[in-house]
Amino acid sequence: MRIISYNVNGIRAAIKKGFIEWLKTDPADIVCIQEVKAQETDIDRTAIESAGYRPYFFLAQKKGYSGVGILSKIEPNNVEFGHGKEQSDFEGRILRADFGEITLISAYFPSGTTGEIRQAYKYVWLDEFLDYLNELKKPRRKLIVCGDYNIAHKEIDIHNPVSNKKTSGFLPEERAWFDKFLSNGFTDSFRYLNKDPHHYSWWSVMRPTTRLENKGWRIDYVTVTDNLADQIREVKIFPEVKHSDHCPVFLNINF
């Protein structure tokens, strides 16, 4: 199964930049997307289906904000929208699809860059999400969690760790949560096979040259429960794919 996680930063904008044409190249069996930024009537489902994917979305109630999706060439046995937490579900942050014994989640973690209130909510959300995963693992032992985590985990995952040590997305508390998350039975699939530096999935649009210079952050992940780690076959990041300020991250896993 080939899986991609991709923050498209607005599906309508991404489509104008060639997102559908890219889907038609068969980049993966399943493409999990985040930050859809659309309402149901805004999404061209026919175009997505023409590329061979069944689209599933869980969208924010606020227009032009958040939202997640799963585009799949494989029909899931079950799809669940949200995880029962009012604020998170209002913002359209979690979508689950079951494929046999495998459960796949597309998640858009909150950002704390707009101030203290949202940073505080981010910490609440992180704890709620980990509790949700730990409960889900009891009946569904094999999980794959795709998403924009909005956290660069280690210094290797960010271009300039020193100057960003007090920046949301690289705060000690956020990185400590990521440590706790992995210690609860999850594996960072990219780092499982690739220990090299200078691999990033997001570049600031405040300075247009940062992507060209590869001065970015790795904040998009496909993590798997530890019981799937030895089935990881290939991992990649595709910075050359440019429909967004993020790029796709890829996992090929053998079931």
PDB file of C-alpha atoms in Angstrom:
ATOM      1  CA  MET A   1       0.000   0.000   0.000  1.00  0.00           C
ATOM      2  CA  ARG A   2       1.400   3.366  -1.076  1.00  0.00           C
ATOM      3  CA  ILE A   3       0.312   6.218   1.191  1.00  0.00           C
ATOM      4  CA  ILE A   4       0.869   9.973   0.934  1.00  0.00           C
ATOM      5  CA  SER A   5       0.196  12.708   3.467  1.00  0.00           C
ATOM      6  CA  TYR A   6      -0.076  16.200   1.978  1.00  0.00           C
ATOM      7  CA  ASN A   7      -1.163  19.549   3.403  1.00  0.00           C
ATOM      8  CA  VAL A   8      -2.611  21.138   0.262  1.00  0.00           C
ATOM      9  CA  ASN A   9      -3.160  24.586   1.847  1.00  0.00           C
ATOM     10  CA  GLY A  10      -6.545  24.979   0.166  1.00  0.00           C
ATOM     11  CA  ILE A  11      -7.796  22.320  -2.228  1.00  0.00           C
ATOM     12  CA  ARG A  12      -9.251  24.859  -4.653  1.00  0.00           C
ATOM     13  CA  ALA A  13      -5.919  26.670  -4.913  1.00  0.00           C
ATOM     14  CA  ALA A  14      -4.073  23.348  -5.269  1.00  0.00           C
ATOM     15  CA  ILE A  15      -6.370  22.257  -8.107  1.00  0.00           C
ATOM     16  CA  LYS A  16      -5.600  25.498  -9.957  1.00  0.00           C
ATOM     17  CA  LYS A  17      -1.903  24.607  -9.619  1.00  0.00           C
ATOM     18  CA  GLY A  18      -2.278  21.136 -11.130  1.00  0.00           C
ATOM     19  CA  PHE A  19      -3.285  18.948  -8.184  1.00  0.00           C
ATOM     20  CA  ILE A  20      -5.709  16.831 -10.251  1.00  0.00           C
ATOM     21  CA  GLU A  21      -3.137  16.308 -12.994  1.00  0.00           C
ATOM     22  CA  TRP A  22      -0.686  15.150 -10.325  1.00  0.00           C
ATOM     23  CA  LEU A  23      -3.263  12.701  -8.932  1.00  0.00           C
ATOM     24  CA  LYS A  24      -3.619  11.247 -12.427  1.00  0.00           C
ATOM     25  CA  THR A  25       0.075  10.267 -12.351  1.00  0.00           C
ATOM     26  CA  ASP A  26      -0.846   7.657  -9.688  1.00  0.00           C
ATOM     27  CA  PRO A  27       1.367   8.991  -6.858  1.00  0.00           C
ATOM     28  CA  ALA A  28      -0.162   6.643  -4.261  1.00  0.00           C
ATOM     29  CA  ASP A  29      -3.028   4.287  -3.510  1.00  0.00           C
ATOM     30  CA  ILE A  30      -4.244   6.611  -0.753  1.00  0.00           C
ATOM     31  CA  VAL A  31      -3.633  10.367  -0.439  1.00  0.00           C
ATOM     32  CA  CYS A  32      -4.439  11.916   2.942  1.00  0.00           C
ATOM     33  CA  ILE A  33      -4.834  15.674   2.695  1.00  0.00           C
ATOM     34  CA  GLN A  34      -5.033  18.420   5.282  1.00  0.00           C
ATOM     35  CA  GLU A  35      -6.017  22.082   5.355  1.00  0.00           C
ATOM     36  CA  VAL A  36      -8.684  21.570   2.705  1.00  0.00           C
ATOM     37  CA  LYS A  37     -10.072  25.071   3.400  1.00  0.00           C
ATOM     38  CA  ALA A  38     -13.395  24.466   1.652  1.00  0.00           C
ATOM     39  CA  GLN A  39     -17.047  23.650   2.090  1.00  0.00           C
ATOM     40  CA  GLU A  40     -18.636  20.610   0.467  1.00  0.00           C
ATOM     41  CA  THR A  41     -20.075  22.637  -2.430  1.00  0.00           C
ATOM     42  CA  ASP A  42     -16.621  24.079  -3.180  1.00  0.00           C
ATOM     43  CA  ILE A  43     -14.999  20.713  -3.901  1.00  0.00           C
ATOM     44  CA  ASP A  44     -14.885  19.260  -7.407  1.00  0.00           C
ATOM     45  CA  ARG A  45     -15.482  15.621  -6.528  1.00  0.00           C
ATOM     46  CA  THR A  46     -15.902  14.690 -10.195  1.00  0.00           C
ATOM     47  CA  ALA A  47     -12.373  15.851 -10.973  1.00  0.00           C
ATOM     48  CA  ILE A  48     -10.954  13.824  -8.083  1.00  0.00           C
ATOM     49  CA  GLU A  49     -12.927  10.759  -9.151  1.00  0.00           C
ATOM     50  CA  SER A  50     -11.683  11.205 -12.730  1.00  0.00           C
ATOM     51  CA  ALA A  51      -8.171  10.671 -11.348  1.00  0.00           C
ATOM     52  CA  GLY A  52      -9.265   7.316  -9.912  1.00  0.00           C
ATOM     53  CA  TYR A  53      -9.802   8.257  -6.258  1.00  0.00           C
ATOM     54  CA  ARG A  54     -12.826   7.980  -3.991  1.00  0.00           C
ATOM     55  CA  PRO A  55     -12.951  11.224  -1.967  1.00  0.00           C
ATOM     56  CA  TYR A  56     -13.915  11.431   1.700  1.00  0.00           C
ATOM     57  CA  PHE A  57     -13.852  14.726   3.592  1.00  0.00           C
ATOM     58  CA  PHE A  58     -14.388  16.023   7.101  1.00  0.00           C
ATOM     59  CA  LEU A  59     -14.596  19.780   6.790  1.00  0.00           C
ATOM     60  CA  ALA A  60     -14.535  22.674   9.231  1.00  0.00           C
ATOM     61  CA  GLN A  61     -17.778  24.510   9.869  1.00  0.00           C
ATOM     62  CA  LYS A  62     -15.867  27.777   9.502  1.00  0.00           C
ATOM     63  CA  LYS A  63     -15.482  28.725   5.841  1.00  0.00           C
ATOM     64  CA  GLY A  64     -12.013  28.629   4.309  1.00  0.00           C
ATOM     65  CA  TYR A  65     -10.474  26.929   7.323  1.00  0.00           C
ATOM     66  CA  SER A  66      -8.857  23.623   8.266  1.00  0.00           C
ATOM     67  CA  GLY A  67     -10.513  20.401   7.057  1.00  0.00           C
ATOM     68  CA  VAL A  68      -9.102  16.975   6.194  1.00  0.00           C
ATOM     69  CA  GLY A  69      -9.637  14.402   3.476  1.00  0.00           C
ATOM     70  CA  ILE A  70      -8.788  10.889   2.361  1.00  0.00           C
ATOM     71  CA  LEU A  71      -8.603  10.196  -1.375  1.00  0.00           C
ATOM     72  CA  SER A  72      -8.450   6.455  -1.926  1.00  0.00           C
ATOM     73  CA  LYS A  73      -8.235   4.019  -4.822  1.00  0.00           C
ATOM     74  CA  ILE A  74      -9.178   1.305  -2.324  1.00  0.00           C
ATOM     75  CA  GLU A  75     -12.699   1.327  -0.917  1.00  0.00           C
ATOM     76  CA  PRO A  76     -12.616   1.422   2.896  1.00  0.00           C
ATOM     77  CA  ASN A  77     -14.727  -0.896   5.008  1.00  0.00           C
ATOM     78  CA  ASN A  78     -15.622   1.926   7.379  1.00  0.00           C
ATOM     79  CA  VAL A  79     -15.229   5.717   7.554  1.00  0.00           C
ATOM     80  CA  GLU A  80     -15.601   7.810  10.710  1.00  0.00           C
ATOM     81  CA  PHE A  81     -15.754  11.598  10.785  1.00  0.00           C
ATOM     82  CA  GLY A  82     -14.180  13.290  13.803  1.00  0.00           C
ATOM     83  CA  HIS A  83     -13.456  11.785  17.215  1.00  0.00           C
ATOM     84  CA  GLY A  84     -16.144  13.229  19.456  1.00  0.00           C
ATOM     85  CA  LYS A  85     -14.297  16.290  20.771  1.00  0.00           C
ATOM     86  CA  GLU A  86     -16.463  19.326  20.088  1.00  0.00           C
ATOM     87  CA  GLN A  87     -13.832  21.947  19.238  1.00  0.00           C
ATOM     88  CA  SER A  88     -11.713  19.577  17.169  1.00  0.00           C
ATOM     89  CA  ASP A  89     -14.716  18.301  15.222  1.00  0.00           C
ATOM     90  CA  PHE A  90     -15.967  21.861  14.685  1.00  0.00           C
ATOM     91  CA  GLU A  91     -12.592  22.560  13.052  1.00  0.00           C
ATOM     92  CA  GLY A  92     -12.618  19.366  10.945  1.00  0.00           C
ATOM     93  CA  ARG A  93      -9.341  17.886  12.166  1.00  0.00           C
ATOM     94  CA  ILE A  94      -9.646  14.078  12.168  1.00  0.00           C
ATOM     95  CA  LEU A  95     -10.891  11.615   9.550  1.00  0.00           C
ATOM     96  CA  ARG A  96     -10.586   7.837   9.932  1.00  0.00           C
ATOM     97  CA  ALA A  97     -10.877   5.065   7.355  1.00  0.00           C
ATOM     98  CA  ASP A  98     -10.565   1.318   7.981  1.00  0.00           C
ATOM     99  CA  PHE A  99      -9.105  -1.012   5.363  1.00  0.00           C
ATOM    100  CA  GLY A 100      -9.447  -4.535   6.706  1.00  0.00           C
ATOM    101  CA  GLU A 101      -7.321  -4.715   9.858  1.00  0.00           C
ATOM    102  CA  ILE A 102      -5.579  -1.415   9.022  1.00  0.00           C
ATOM    103  CA  THR A 103      -6.928   1.909  10.314  1.00  0.00           C
ATOM    104  CA  LEU A 104      -5.758   5.060   8.545  1.00  0.00           C
ATOM    105  CA  ILE A 105      -6.160   8.547  10.007  1.00  0.00           C
ATOM    106  CA  SER A 106      -5.774  11.907   8.281  1.00  0.00           C
ATOM    107  CA  ALA A 107      -5.198  14.575  10.936  1.00  0.00           C
ATOM    108  CA  TYR A 108      -4.528  18.289  10.876  1.00  0.00           C
ATOM    109  CA  PHE A 109      -2.896  19.279  14.155  1.00  0.00           C
ATOM    110  CA  PRO A 110      -3.606  22.836  15.404  1.00  0.00           C
ATOM    111  CA  SER A 111      -1.045  25.585  14.983  1.00  0.00           C
ATOM    112  CA  GLY A 112      -0.099  27.859  17.846  1.00  0.00           C
ATOM    113  CA  THR A 113       1.461  30.579  15.720  1.00  0.00           C
ATOM    114  CA  THR A 114      -1.434  33.033  16.115  1.00  0.00           C
ATOM    115  CA  GLY A 115      -0.978  33.501  19.854  1.00  0.00           C
ATOM    116  CA  GLU A 116      -1.241  32.133  23.374  1.00  0.00           C
ATOM    117  CA  ILE A 117      -4.903  31.077  23.157  1.00  0.00           C
ATOM    118  CA  ARG A 118      -4.326  28.814  20.183  1.00  0.00           C
ATOM    119  CA  GLN A 119      -1.047  27.530  21.619  1.00  0.00           C
ATOM    120  CA  ALA A 120      -2.893  26.547  24.787  1.00  0.00           C
ATOM    121  CA  TYR A 121      -5.554  24.816  22.709  1.00  0.00           C
ATOM    122  CA  LYS A 122      -2.839  23.008  20.771  1.00  0.00           C
ATOM    123  CA  TYR A 123      -1.612  21.377  23.987  1.00  0.00           C
ATOM    124  CA  VAL A 124      -5.183  20.365  24.902  1.00  0.00           C
ATOM    125  CA  TRP A 125      -5.709  18.913  21.420  1.00  0.00           C
ATOM    126  CA  LEU A 126      -2.438  16.959  21.497  1.00  0.00           C
ATOM    127  CA  ASP A 127      -3.382  15.252  24.750  1.00  0.00           C
ATOM    128  CA  GLU A 128      -6.931  14.535  23.563  1.00  0.00           C
ATOM    129  CA  PHE A 129      -5.609  13.082  20.320  1.00  0.00           C
ATOM    130  CA  LEU A 130      -3.129  10.776  22.041  1.00  0.00           C
ATOM    131  CA  ASP A 131      -5.874   9.572  24.401  1.00  0.00           C
ATOM    132  CA  TYR A 132      -8.065   8.902  21.356  1.00  0.00           C
ATOM    133  CA  LEU A 133      -5.310   6.895  19.640  1.00  0.00           C
ATOM    134  CA  ASN A 134      -4.551   4.881  22.749  1.00  0.00           C
ATOM    135  CA  GLU A 135      -8.220   3.932  23.085  1.00  0.00           C
ATOM    136  CA  LEU A 136      -8.500   3.199  19.364  1.00  0.00           C
ATOM    137  CA  LYS A 137      -5.508   0.874  19.522  1.00  0.00           C
ATOM    138  CA  LYS A 138      -7.396  -1.494  21.807  1.00  0.00           C
ATOM    139  CA  PRO A 139      -9.839  -2.714  19.116  1.00  0.00           C
ATOM    140  CA  ARG A 140      -7.759  -1.507  16.124  1.00  0.00           C
ATOM    141  CA  ARG A 141      -4.158  -2.535  16.756  1.00  0.00           C
ATOM    142  CA  LYS A 142      -2.665  -1.459  13.401  1.00  0.00           C
ATOM    143  CA  LEU A 143      -2.816   2.310  12.917  1.00  0.00           C
ATOM    144  CA  ILE A 144      -1.319   4.672  10.350  1.00  0.00           C
ATOM    145  CA  VAL A 145      -1.506   8.342  11.311  1.00  0.00           C
ATOM    146  CA  CYS A 146      -0.969  10.771   8.415  1.00  0.00           C
ATOM    147  CA  GLY A 147      -0.944  14.480   8.880  1.00  0.00           C
ATOM    148  CA  ASP A 148       0.454  17.917   9.288  1.00  0.00           C
ATOM    149  CA  TYR A 149       1.571  17.592  12.912  1.00  0.00           C
ATOM    150  CA  ASN A 150       2.712  21.252  13.075  1.00  0.00           C
ATOM    151  CA  ILE A 151       5.718  20.065  15.110  1.00  0.00           C
ATOM    152  CA  ALA A 152       9.320  19.615  14.023  1.00  0.00           C
ATOM    153  CA  HIS A 153      10.358  16.774  16.296  1.00  0.00           C
ATOM    154  CA  LYS A 154      14.156  16.886  16.385  1.00  0.00           C
ATOM    155  CA  GLU A 155      16.842  19.431  15.506  1.00  0.00           C
ATOM    156  CA  ILE A 156      17.487  17.437  12.337  1.00  0.00           C
ATOM    157  CA  ASP A 157      13.909  18.235  11.288  1.00  0.00           C
ATOM    158  CA  ILE A 158      14.347  22.002  11.070  1.00  0.00           C
ATOM    159  CA  HIS A 159      16.792  24.170   9.152  1.00  0.00           C
ATOM    160  CA  ASN A 160      17.690  26.490  12.003  1.00  0.00           C
ATOM    161  CA  PRO A 161      16.909  24.933  15.390  1.00  0.00           C
ATOM    162  CA  VAL A 162      18.790  27.560  17.422  1.00  0.00           C
ATOM    163  CA  SER A 163      16.862  30.593  16.195  1.00  0.00           C
ATOM    164  CA  ASN A 164      13.530  28.713  16.363  1.00  0.00           C
ATOM    165  CA  LYS A 165      13.805  27.257  19.872  1.00  0.00           C
ATOM    166  CA  LYS A 166      11.092  29.641  21.108  1.00  0.00           C
ATOM    167  CA  THR A 167       8.912  29.353  18.001  1.00  0.00           C
ATOM    168  CA  SER A 168       5.589  27.512  18.009  1.00  0.00           C
ATOM    169  CA  GLY A 169       6.100  24.213  16.260  1.00  0.00           C
ATOM    170  CA  PHE A 170       9.524  23.692  17.832  1.00  0.00           C
ATOM    171  CA  LEU A 171       8.837  24.474  21.481  1.00  0.00           C
ATOM    172  CA  PRO A 172      10.243  22.080  24.106  1.00  0.00           C
ATOM    173  CA  GLU A 173       6.734  21.173  25.282  1.00  0.00           C
ATOM    174  CA  GLU A 174       5.620  20.258  21.753  1.00  0.00           C
ATOM    175  CA  ARG A 175       8.727  18.184  21.106  1.00  0.00           C
ATOM    176  CA  ALA A 176       8.277  16.453  24.472  1.00  0.00           C
ATOM    177  CA  TRP A 177       4.719  15.540  23.436  1.00  0.00           C
ATOM    178  CA  PHE A 178       6.137  14.011  20.247  1.00  0.00           C
ATOM    179  CA  ASP A 179       8.555  11.949  22.345  1.00  0.00           C
ATOM    180  CA  LYS A 180       5.615  10.761  24.455  1.00  0.00           C
ATOM    181  CA  PHE A 181       3.576   9.989  21.335  1.00  0.00           C
ATOM    182  CA  LEU A 182       6.314   7.756  19.912  1.00  0.00           C
ATOM    183  CA  SER A 183       6.877   6.097  23.288  1.00  0.00           C
ATOM    184  CA  ASN A 184       3.194   5.107  23.245  1.00  0.00           C
ATOM    185  CA  GLY A 185       3.893   2.641  20.457  1.00  0.00           C
ATOM    186  CA  PHE A 186       4.313   4.702  17.286  1.00  0.00           C
ATOM    187  CA  THR A 187       7.135   4.849  14.738  1.00  0.00           C
ATOM    188  CA  ASP A 188       8.102   7.830  12.568  1.00  0.00           C
ATOM    189  CA  SER A 189       8.193   5.970   9.249  1.00  0.00           C
ATOM    190  CA  PHE A 190      10.519   8.423   7.507  1.00  0.00           C
ATOM    191  CA  ARG A 191      13.156   8.288  10.237  1.00  0.00           C
ATOM    192  CA  TYR A 192      12.802   4.516  10.440  1.00  0.00           C
ATOM    193  CA  LEU A 193      14.589   4.275   7.080  1.00  0.00           C
ATOM    194  CA  ASN A 194      16.139   7.716   6.556  1.00  0.00           C
ATOM    195  CA  LYS A 195      18.404   9.326   9.167  1.00  0.00           C
ATOM    196  CA  ASP A 196      19.803  11.994   6.836  1.00  0.00           C
ATOM    197  CA  PRO A 197      19.436  15.773   7.456  1.00  0.00           C
ATOM    198  CA  HIS A 198      17.979  18.433   5.139  1.00  0.00           C
ATOM    199  CA  HIS A 199      14.674  16.680   4.438  1.00  0.00           C
ATOM    200  CA  TYR A 200      11.783  19.096   4.943  1.00  0.00           C
ATOM    201  CA  SER A 201       8.081  19.190   4.075  1.00  0.00           C
ATOM    202  CA  TRP A 202       7.192  22.871   4.657  1.00  0.00           C
ATOM    203  CA  TRP A 203       8.811  26.186   3.775  1.00  0.00           C
ATOM    204  CA  SER A 204       7.704  29.627   4.911  1.00  0.00           C
ATOM    205  CA  VAL A 205       6.027  31.769   2.275  1.00  0.00           C
ATOM    206  CA  MET A 206       7.217  34.894   4.106  1.00  0.00           C
ATOM    207  CA  ARG A 207      10.518  34.486   2.276  1.00  0.00           C
ATOM    208  CA  PRO A 208       9.969  33.005  -1.185  1.00  0.00           C
ATOM    209  CA  THR A 209      13.572  31.852  -1.466  1.00  0.00           C
ATOM    210  CA  THR A 210      13.401  29.485   1.531  1.00  0.00           C
ATOM    211  CA  ARG A 211      12.111  26.605  -0.578  1.00  0.00           C
ATOM    212  CA  LEU A 212      14.712  27.150  -3.259  1.00  0.00           C
ATOM    213  CA  GLU A 213      17.396  27.249  -0.560  1.00  0.00           C
ATOM    214  CA  ASN A 214      15.776  24.295   1.270  1.00  0.00           C
ATOM    215  CA  LYS A 215      15.480  26.169   4.560  1.00  0.00           C
ATOM    216  CA  GLY A 216      12.419  24.387   5.849  1.00  0.00           C
ATOM    217  CA  TRP A 217      10.770  22.296   8.543  1.00  0.00           C
ATOM    218  CA  ARG A 218       9.703  18.634   8.537  1.00  0.00           C
ATOM    219  CA  ILE A 219       6.263  18.870  10.119  1.00  0.00           C
ATOM    220  CA  ASP A 220       4.315  16.407   7.934  1.00  0.00           C
ATOM    221  CA  TYR A 221       4.483  12.752   8.957  1.00  0.00           C
ATOM    222  CA  VAL A 222       3.201   9.273   8.320  1.00  0.00           C
ATOM    223  CA  THR A 223       3.578   7.422  11.609  1.00  0.00           C
ATOM    224  CA  VAL A 224       2.653   3.791  12.160  1.00  0.00           C
ATOM    225  CA  THR A 225       2.103   1.633  15.204  1.00  0.00           C
ATOM    226  CA  ASP A 226       5.258  -0.230  16.143  1.00  0.00           C
ATOM    227  CA  ASN A 227       3.725  -3.540  15.066  1.00  0.00           C
ATOM    228  CA  LEU A 228       3.855  -2.272  11.449  1.00  0.00           C
ATOM    229  CA  ALA A 229       7.382  -0.857  11.499  1.00  0.00           C
ATOM    230  CA  ASP A 230       9.129  -3.904  10.069  1.00  0.00           C
ATOM    231  CA  GLN A 231       6.755  -3.783   7.093  1.00  0.00           C
ATOM    232  CA  ILE A 232       7.937  -0.311   5.999  1.00  0.00           C
ATOM    233  CA  ARG A 233       9.529  -0.676   2.567  1.00  0.00           C
ATOM    234  CA  GLU A 234      10.113   2.833   1.219  1.00  0.00           C
ATOM    235  CA  VAL A 235       9.846   6.443   2.421  1.00  0.00           C
ATOM    236  CA  LYS A 236      10.202   9.658   0.450  1.00  0.00           C
ATOM    237  CA  ILE A 237       9.549  13.390   0.588  1.00  0.00           C
ATOM    238  CA  PHE A 238       8.677  15.162  -2.675  1.00  0.00           C
ATOM    239  CA  PRO A 239       9.783  18.833  -2.516  1.00  0.00           C
ATOM    240  CA  GLU A 240       9.483  19.110  -6.304  1.00  0.00           C
ATOM    241  CA  VAL A 241       5.665  18.799  -6.017  1.00  0.00           C
ATOM    242  CA  LYS A 242       4.494  22.382  -5.608  1.00  0.00           C
ATOM    243  CA  HIS A 243       0.749  22.833  -5.202  1.00  0.00           C
ATOM    244  CA  SER A 244       1.236  24.178  -1.662  1.00  0.00           C
ATOM    245  CA  ASP A 245       3.749  25.593   0.808  1.00  0.00           C
ATOM    246  CA  HIS A 246       3.983  21.957   1.993  1.00  0.00           C
ATOM    247  CA  CYS A 247       4.957  18.948  -0.096  1.00  0.00           C
ATOM    248  CA  PRO A 248       3.820  15.314  -0.063  1.00  0.00           C
ATOM    249  CA  VAL A 249       5.436  12.754   2.240  1.00  0.00           C
ATOM    250  CA  PHE A 250       5.307   9.119   1.134  1.00  0.00           C
ATOM    251  CA  LEU A 251       5.216   5.665   2.693  1.00  0.00           C
ATOM    252  CA  ASN A 252       5.229   2.309   0.927  1.00  0.00           C
ATOM    253  CA  ILE A 253       4.279  -0.412   3.385  1.00  0.00           C
ATOM    254  CA  ASN A 254       3.854  -4.113   2.704  1.00  0.00           C
ATOM    255  CA  PHE A 255       0.889  -5.907   4.273  1.00  0.00           C
TER     256      PHE A 255
END
